[in-house]
Short mmCIF file of C-alpha atoms in Angstrom, two decimals:
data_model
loop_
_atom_site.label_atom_id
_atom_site.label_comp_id
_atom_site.label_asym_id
_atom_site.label_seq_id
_atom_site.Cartn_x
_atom_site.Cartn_y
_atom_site.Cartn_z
CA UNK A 1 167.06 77.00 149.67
CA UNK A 2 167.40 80.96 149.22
CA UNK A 3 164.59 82.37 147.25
CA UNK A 4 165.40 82.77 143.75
CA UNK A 5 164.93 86.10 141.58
CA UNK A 6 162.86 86.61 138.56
CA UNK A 7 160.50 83.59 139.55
CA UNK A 8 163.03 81.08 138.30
CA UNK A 9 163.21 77.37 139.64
CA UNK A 10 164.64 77.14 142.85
CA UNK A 11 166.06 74.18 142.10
CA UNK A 12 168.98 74.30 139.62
CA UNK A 13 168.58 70.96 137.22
CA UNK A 14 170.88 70.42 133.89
CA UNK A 15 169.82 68.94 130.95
CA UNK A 16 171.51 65.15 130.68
CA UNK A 17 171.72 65.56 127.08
CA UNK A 18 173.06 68.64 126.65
CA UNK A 19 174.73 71.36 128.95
CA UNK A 20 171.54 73.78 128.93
CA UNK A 21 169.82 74.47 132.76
CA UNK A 22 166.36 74.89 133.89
CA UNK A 23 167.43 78.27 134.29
CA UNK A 24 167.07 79.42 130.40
CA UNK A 25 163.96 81.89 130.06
CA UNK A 26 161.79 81.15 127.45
CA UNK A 27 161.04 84.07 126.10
CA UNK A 28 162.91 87.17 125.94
CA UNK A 29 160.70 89.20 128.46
CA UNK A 30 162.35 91.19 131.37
CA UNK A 31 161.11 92.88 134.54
CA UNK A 32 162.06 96.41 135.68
CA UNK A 33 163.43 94.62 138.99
CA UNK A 34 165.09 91.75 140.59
CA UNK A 35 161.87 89.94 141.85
CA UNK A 36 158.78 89.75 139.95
CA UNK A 37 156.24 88.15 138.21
CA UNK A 38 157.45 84.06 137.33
CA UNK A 39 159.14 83.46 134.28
CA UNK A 40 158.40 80.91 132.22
CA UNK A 41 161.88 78.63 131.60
CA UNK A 42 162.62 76.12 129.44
CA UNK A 43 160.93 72.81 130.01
CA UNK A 44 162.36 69.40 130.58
CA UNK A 45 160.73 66.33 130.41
CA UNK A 46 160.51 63.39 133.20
CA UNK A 47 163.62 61.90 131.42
CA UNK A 48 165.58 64.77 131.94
CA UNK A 49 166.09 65.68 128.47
CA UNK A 50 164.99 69.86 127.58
CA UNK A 51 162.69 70.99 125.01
CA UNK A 52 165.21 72.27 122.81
CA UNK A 53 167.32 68.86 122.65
CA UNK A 54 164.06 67.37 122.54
CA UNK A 55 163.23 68.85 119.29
CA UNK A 56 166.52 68.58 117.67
CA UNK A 57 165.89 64.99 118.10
CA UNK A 58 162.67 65.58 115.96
CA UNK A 59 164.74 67.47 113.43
CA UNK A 60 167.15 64.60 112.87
CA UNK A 61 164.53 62.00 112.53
CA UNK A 62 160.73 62.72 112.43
CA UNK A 63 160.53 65.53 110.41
CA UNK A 64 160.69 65.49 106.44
CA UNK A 65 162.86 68.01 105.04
CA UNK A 66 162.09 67.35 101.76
CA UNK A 67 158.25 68.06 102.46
CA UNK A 68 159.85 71.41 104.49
CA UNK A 69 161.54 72.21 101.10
CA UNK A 70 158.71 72.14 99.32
CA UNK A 71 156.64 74.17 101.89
CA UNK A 72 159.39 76.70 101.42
CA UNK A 73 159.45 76.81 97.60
CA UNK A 74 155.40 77.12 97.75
CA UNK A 75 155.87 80.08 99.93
CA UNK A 76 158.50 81.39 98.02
CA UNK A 77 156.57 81.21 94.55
CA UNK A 78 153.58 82.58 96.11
CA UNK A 79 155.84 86.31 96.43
CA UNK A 80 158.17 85.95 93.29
CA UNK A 81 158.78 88.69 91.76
CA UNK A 82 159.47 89.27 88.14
CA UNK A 83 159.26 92.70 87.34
CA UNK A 84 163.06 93.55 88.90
CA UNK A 85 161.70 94.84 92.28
CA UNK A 86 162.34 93.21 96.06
CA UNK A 87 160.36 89.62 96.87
CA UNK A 88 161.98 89.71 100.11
CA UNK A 89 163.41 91.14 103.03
CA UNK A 90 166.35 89.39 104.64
CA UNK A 91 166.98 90.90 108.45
CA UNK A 92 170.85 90.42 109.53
CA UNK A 93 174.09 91.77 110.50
CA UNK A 94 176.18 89.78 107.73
CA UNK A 95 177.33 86.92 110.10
CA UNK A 96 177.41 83.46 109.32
CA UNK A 97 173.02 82.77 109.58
CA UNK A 98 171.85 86.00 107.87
CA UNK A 99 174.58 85.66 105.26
CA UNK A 100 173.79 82.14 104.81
CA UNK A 101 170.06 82.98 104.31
CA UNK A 102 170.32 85.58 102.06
CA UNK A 103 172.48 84.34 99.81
CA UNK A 104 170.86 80.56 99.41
CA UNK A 105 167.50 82.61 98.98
CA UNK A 106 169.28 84.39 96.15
CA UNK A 107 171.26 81.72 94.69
CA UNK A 108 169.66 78.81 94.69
CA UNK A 109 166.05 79.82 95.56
CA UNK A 110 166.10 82.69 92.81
CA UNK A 111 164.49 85.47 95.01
CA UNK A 112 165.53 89.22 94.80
CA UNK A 113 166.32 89.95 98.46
CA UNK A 114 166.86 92.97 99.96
CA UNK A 115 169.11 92.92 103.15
CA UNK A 116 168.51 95.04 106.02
CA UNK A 117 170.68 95.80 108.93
CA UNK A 118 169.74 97.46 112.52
CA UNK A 119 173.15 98.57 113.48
CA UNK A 120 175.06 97.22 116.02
CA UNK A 121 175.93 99.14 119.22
CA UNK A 122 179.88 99.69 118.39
CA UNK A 123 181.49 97.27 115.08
CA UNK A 124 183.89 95.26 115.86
CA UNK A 125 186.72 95.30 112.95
CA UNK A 126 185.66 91.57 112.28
CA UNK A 127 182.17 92.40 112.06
CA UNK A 128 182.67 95.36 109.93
CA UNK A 129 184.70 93.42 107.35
CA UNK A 130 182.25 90.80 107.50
CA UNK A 131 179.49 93.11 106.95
CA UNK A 132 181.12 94.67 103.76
CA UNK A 133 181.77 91.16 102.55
CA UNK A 134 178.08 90.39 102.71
CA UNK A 135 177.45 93.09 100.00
CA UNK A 136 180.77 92.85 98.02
CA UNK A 137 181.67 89.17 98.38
CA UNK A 138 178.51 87.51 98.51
CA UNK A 139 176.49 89.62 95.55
CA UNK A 140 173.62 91.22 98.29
CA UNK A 141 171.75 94.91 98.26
CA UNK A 142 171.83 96.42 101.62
CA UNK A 143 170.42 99.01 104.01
CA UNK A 144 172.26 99.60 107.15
CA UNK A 145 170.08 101.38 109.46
CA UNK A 146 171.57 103.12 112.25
CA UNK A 147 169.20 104.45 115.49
CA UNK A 148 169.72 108.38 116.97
CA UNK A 149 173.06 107.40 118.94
CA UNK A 150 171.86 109.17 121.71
CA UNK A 151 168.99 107.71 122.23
CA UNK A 152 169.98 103.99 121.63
CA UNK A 153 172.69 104.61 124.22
CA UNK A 154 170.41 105.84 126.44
CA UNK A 155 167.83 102.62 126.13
CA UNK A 156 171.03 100.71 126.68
CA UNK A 157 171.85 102.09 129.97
CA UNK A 158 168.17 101.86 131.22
CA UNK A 159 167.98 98.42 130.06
CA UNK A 160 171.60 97.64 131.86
CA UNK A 161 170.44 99.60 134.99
CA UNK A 162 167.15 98.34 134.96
CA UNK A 163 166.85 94.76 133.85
CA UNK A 164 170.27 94.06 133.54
CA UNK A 165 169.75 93.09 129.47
CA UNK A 166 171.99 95.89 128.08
CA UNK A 167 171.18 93.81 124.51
CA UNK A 168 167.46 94.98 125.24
CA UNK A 169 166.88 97.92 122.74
CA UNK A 170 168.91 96.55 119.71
CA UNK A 171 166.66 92.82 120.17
CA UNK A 172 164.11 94.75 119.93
CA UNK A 173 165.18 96.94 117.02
CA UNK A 174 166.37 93.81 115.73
CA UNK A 175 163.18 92.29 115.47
CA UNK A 176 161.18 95.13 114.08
CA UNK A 177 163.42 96.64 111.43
CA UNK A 178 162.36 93.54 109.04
CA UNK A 179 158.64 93.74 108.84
CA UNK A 180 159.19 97.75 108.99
CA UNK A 181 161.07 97.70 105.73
CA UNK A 182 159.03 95.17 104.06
CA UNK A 183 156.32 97.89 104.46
CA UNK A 184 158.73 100.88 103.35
CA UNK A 185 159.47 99.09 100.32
CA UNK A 186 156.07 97.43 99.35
CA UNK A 187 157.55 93.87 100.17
CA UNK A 188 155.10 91.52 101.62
CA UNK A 189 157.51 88.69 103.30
CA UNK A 190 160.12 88.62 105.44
CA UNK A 191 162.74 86.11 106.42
CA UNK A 192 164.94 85.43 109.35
CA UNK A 193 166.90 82.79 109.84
CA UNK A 194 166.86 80.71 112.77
CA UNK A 195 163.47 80.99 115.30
CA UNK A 196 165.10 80.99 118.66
CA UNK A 197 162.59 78.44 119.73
CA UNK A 198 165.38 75.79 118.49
CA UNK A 199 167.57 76.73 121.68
CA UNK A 200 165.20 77.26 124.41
CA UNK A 201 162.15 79.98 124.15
CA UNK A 202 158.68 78.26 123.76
CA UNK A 203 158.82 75.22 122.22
CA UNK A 204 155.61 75.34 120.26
CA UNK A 205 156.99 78.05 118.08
CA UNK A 206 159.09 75.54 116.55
CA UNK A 207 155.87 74.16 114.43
CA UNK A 208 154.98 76.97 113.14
CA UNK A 209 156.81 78.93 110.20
CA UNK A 210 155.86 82.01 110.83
CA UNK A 211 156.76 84.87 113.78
CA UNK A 212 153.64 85.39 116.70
CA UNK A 213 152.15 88.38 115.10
CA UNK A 214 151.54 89.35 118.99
CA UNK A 215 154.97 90.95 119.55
CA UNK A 216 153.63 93.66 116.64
CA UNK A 217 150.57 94.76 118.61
CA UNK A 218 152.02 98.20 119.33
CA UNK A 219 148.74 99.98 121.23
CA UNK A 220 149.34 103.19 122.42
CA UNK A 221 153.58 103.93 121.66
CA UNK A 222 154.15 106.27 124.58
CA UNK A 223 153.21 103.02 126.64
CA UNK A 224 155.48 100.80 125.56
CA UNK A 225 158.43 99.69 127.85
CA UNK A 226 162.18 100.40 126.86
CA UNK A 227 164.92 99.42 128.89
CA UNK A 228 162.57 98.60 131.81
CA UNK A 229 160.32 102.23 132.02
CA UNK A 230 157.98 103.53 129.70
CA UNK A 231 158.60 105.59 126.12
CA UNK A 232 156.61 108.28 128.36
CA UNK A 233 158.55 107.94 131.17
CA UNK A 234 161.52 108.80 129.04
CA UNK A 235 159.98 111.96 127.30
CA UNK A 236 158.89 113.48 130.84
CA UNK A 237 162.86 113.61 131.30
CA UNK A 238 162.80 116.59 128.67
CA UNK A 239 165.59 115.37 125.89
CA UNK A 240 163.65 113.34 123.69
CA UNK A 241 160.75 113.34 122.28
CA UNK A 242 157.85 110.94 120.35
CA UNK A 243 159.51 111.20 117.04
CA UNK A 244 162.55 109.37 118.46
CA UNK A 245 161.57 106.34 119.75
CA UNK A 246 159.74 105.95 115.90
CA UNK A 247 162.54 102.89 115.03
CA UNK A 248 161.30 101.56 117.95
CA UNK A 249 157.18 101.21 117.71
CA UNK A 250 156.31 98.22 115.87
CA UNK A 251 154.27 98.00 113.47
CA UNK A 252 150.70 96.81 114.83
CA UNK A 253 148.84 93.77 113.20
CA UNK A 254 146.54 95.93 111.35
CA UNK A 255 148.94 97.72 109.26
CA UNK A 256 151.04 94.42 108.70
CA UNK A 257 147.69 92.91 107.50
CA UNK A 258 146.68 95.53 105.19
CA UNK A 259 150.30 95.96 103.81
CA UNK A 260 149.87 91.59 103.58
CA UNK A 261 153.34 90.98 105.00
CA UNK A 262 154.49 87.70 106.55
CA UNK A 263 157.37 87.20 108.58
CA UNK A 264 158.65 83.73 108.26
CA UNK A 265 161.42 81.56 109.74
CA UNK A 266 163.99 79.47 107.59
CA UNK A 267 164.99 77.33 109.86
CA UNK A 268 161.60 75.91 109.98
CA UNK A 269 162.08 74.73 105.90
CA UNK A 270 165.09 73.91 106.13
CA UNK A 271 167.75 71.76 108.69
CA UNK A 272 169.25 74.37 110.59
CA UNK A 273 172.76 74.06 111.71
CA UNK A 274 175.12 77.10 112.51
CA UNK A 275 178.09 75.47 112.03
CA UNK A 276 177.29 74.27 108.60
CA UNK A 277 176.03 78.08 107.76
CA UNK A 278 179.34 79.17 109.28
CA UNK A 279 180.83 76.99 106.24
CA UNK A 280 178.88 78.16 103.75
CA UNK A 281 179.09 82.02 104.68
CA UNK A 282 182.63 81.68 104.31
CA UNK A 283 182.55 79.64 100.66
CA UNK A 284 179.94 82.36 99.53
CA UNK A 285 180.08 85.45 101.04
CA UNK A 286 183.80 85.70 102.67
CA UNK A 287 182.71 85.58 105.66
CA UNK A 288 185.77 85.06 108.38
CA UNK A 289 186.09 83.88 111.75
CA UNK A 290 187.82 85.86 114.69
CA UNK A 291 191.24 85.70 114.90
CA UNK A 292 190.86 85.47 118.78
CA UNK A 293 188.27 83.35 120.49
CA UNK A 294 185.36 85.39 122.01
CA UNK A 295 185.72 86.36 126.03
CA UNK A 296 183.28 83.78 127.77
CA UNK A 297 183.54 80.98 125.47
CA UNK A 298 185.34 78.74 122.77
CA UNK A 299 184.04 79.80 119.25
CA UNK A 300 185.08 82.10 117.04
CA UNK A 301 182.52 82.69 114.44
CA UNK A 302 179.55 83.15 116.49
CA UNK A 303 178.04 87.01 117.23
CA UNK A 304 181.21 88.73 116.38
CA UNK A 305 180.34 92.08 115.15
CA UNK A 306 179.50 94.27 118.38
CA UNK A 307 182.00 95.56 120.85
CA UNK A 308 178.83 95.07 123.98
CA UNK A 309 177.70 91.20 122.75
CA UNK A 310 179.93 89.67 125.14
CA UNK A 311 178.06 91.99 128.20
CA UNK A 312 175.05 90.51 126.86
CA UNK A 313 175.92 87.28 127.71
CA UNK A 314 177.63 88.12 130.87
CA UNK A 315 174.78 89.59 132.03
CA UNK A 316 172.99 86.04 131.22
CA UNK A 317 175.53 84.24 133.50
CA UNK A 318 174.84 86.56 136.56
CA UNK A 319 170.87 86.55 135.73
CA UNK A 320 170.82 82.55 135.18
CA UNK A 321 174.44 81.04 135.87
CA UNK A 322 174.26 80.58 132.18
CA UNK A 323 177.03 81.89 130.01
CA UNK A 324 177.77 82.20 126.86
CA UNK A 325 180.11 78.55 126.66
CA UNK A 326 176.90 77.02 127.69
CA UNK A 327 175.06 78.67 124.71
CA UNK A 328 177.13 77.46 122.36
CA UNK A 329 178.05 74.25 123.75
CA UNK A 330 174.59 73.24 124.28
CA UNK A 331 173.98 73.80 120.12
CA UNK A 332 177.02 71.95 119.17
CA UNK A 333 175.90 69.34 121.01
CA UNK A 334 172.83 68.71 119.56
CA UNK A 335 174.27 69.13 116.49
CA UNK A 336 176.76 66.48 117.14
CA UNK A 337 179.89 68.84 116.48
CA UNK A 338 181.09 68.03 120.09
CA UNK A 339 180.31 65.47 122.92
CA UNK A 340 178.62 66.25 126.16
CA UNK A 341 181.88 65.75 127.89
CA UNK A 342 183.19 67.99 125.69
CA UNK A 343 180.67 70.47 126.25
CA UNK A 344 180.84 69.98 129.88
CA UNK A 345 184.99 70.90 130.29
CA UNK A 346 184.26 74.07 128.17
CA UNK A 347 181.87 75.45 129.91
CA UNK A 348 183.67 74.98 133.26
CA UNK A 349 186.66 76.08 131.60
CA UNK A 350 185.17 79.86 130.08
CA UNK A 351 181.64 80.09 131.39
CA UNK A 352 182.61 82.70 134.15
CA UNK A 353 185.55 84.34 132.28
CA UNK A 354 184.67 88.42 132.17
CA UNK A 355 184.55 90.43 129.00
CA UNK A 356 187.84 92.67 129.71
CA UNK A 357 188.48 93.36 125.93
CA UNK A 358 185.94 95.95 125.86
CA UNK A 359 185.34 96.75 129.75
CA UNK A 360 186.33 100.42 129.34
CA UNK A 361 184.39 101.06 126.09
CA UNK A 362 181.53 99.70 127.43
CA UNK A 363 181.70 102.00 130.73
CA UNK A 364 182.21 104.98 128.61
CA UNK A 365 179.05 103.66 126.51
CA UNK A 366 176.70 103.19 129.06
CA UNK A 367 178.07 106.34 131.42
CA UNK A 368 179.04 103.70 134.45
CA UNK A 369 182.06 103.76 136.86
CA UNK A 370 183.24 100.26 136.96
CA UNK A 371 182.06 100.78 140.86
CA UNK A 372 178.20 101.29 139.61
CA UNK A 373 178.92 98.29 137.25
CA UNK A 374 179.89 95.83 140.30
CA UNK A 375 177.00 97.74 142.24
CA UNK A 376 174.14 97.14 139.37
CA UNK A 377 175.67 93.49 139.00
CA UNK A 378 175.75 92.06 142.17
CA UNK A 379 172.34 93.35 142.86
CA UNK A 380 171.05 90.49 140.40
CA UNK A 381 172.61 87.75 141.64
CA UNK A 382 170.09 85.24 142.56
CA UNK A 383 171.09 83.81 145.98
CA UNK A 384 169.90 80.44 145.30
CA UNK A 385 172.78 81.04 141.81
CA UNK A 386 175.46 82.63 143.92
CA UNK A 387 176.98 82.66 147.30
CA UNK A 388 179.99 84.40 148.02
CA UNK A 389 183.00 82.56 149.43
CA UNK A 390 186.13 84.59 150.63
CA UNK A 391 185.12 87.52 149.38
CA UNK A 392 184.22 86.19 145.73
CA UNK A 393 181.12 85.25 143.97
CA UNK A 394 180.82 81.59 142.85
CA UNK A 395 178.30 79.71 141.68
CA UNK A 396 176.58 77.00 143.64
CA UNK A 397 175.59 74.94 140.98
CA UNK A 398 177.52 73.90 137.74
CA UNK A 399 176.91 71.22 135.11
CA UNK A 400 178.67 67.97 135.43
#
């Protein structure tokens, strides 16, 4: 067997429940090239079911939701508010899982959210309608926070270059612009929807209601690692300096501590299901689905609002052989929306389609010829993923 990048499992194993691989990384940590330390991957037991189907079949039987409910309300009465200010920051874009957990916190929890949005790299028309609906359909305040353009597109190119994870600086943007405005505005808990621990990353984060405080441990700034080299790395280049990469520099522990904010998870209170917050997004907030399915997969309602998603999840198929029809397929099917047949004919059917809507854009983005793309690409192809047969890549294993 051909060695395999990124420490992955040289041998390629699908989940018999759902449509997932042994391939999925558990965590969202890259390396600056294609070989490397291991990476941890999502676990499978001797059954051959994966962690993430494995809970699911916790959430539709073992757990109490009604004792989750009440968790939540305790949490949520503990930073009520009654004096007209925020009780809570909701992180989101305005699709269907933000939308749906702002407005049920609002609603029918009775909490004064404040929404907060990190930009995305380049709005879709869908997404921007849907974001504006957010506010104007579904009754929400909101700050829409957009990085120095320059930089961001930048970080993206490094990341795309470097680690092949163009999606790199807006995840991580993403997952500090939360706690950072619950301490700009004196708010002292935030609350994200879904923990991503439900699809794949470490399973033990799926018991515990609150985000690992570790990802805030900033240390020094000019040491952290954007786009696969370091914030000082960049500024020796001459064009930016410190002050930029400020969006970018958590918060540590200490000042979340003394500033007492918590960053929770409402999917762990309450039975998470996208397609059911895809329903009630569009009863409560207008929310509306694509009018086109997405390049790569079936769905249309699902991470709509950025012209460079669909890369991100291209990227995931060269890195992994997973796509973004596996993604999806693989939550339906735990959530009993489709079979595993089902799931099985879709991926096979739009797993390896490519992204050509916004091919060009994203060139012009990122500075690439569409040569450097291929060249950047095919230099993270895992040989024990892909061989190439008469001149085109294919992959050796797929789900049946």
């Amino acid at each position: 067997m051909s060695k395999a990048f990124f420490g992955l499992p040289e041998q390629v194993i699908f989940c018999k429940a759902c449509v997932i691989s042994n391939q999925r990384p558990s965590s969202t940590v890259e390396f600056k090239h294609v070989s490397g330390e291991a990476k941890a991957t999502i676990s499978f037991g001797e059954d051959g079911i994966c962690d993430a189907c494995r809970y699911n079949q916790l959430k539709q039987g073992s757990i109490s939701w009604e004792e989750r409910e009440n968790e939540l309300l305790a949490v949520l009465d503990r930073y009520r508010r009654t004096d007209g200010r925020y009780d809570v920051i909701v992180p989101g874009s305005g699709g269907k899982d933000s939308a749906f957990t702002a407005h049920v916190l609002k609603y029918k929890y009775g909490m004064n959210p404040l929404t907060v949005t990190w930009a995305p790299h380049k709005y879709t028309e869908i997404g921007w309608k849907n974001f504006e609906n957010w506010m104007h359909v579904g009754g929400l305040d909101n700050i829409l926070f957009t990085p120095n353009g320059r930089l961001h597109r930048h970080l993206t190119r490094l990341a795309f270059v470097n680690l092949l994870h163009p999606f790199q600086p807006f995840i991580v943007g993403q997952r500090i612009i939360g706690p950072a405005m619950a301490r700009r505005f004196g708010v002292q808990l935030v609350m994200y929807g879904e923990n991503q621990a439900e699809y794949g990353n470490k399973a033990q984060e799926n018991f515990k209601p609150t985000m690992d405080r570790k990802f805030f441990s900033a240390g020094d700034p000019r040491s952290l690692v954007l786009g696969g080299v370091t914030i000082d790395d960049i500024i020796k280049e001459g064009t930016f300096k410190i002050a930029d990469f400020a969006p970018y520099i958590p918060p540590s522990i200490e000042e979340l501590d003394q500033g007492g904010v918590d960053v929770h998870y409402l999917g762990y209170y309450l039975k998470w299901d996208p397609q059911e917050c895809y329903y009630y997004a569009v009863e409560n907030t207008g929310f509306q689905a694509n009018s086109e399915r997405t390049e790569g997969t079936y769905s249309k309602y699902s991470s709509i609002d950025d012209r460079i998603d669909m890369f991100h999840y291209y990227t995931t198929l060269i890195k992994f052989g997973i796509g973004r029809a596996t993604y999806d397929a693989a939550q339906e099917i735990r959530n009993e929306k489709i079979t595993r047949e089902e799931g099985v004919a879709l991926v096979r059917k739009f797993d390896q389609e490519f992204p050509r809507k916004y091919f060009g854009e994203f060139l012009d983005y990122i500075g690439l010829s569409e040569a450097e793309f291929v060249a950047t690409v095919d230099k993270f192809r895992s040989p024990h993923l892909w061989e190439k047969v008469d001149g085109e890549w294919r992959l050796r294993h797929q789900v049946s």
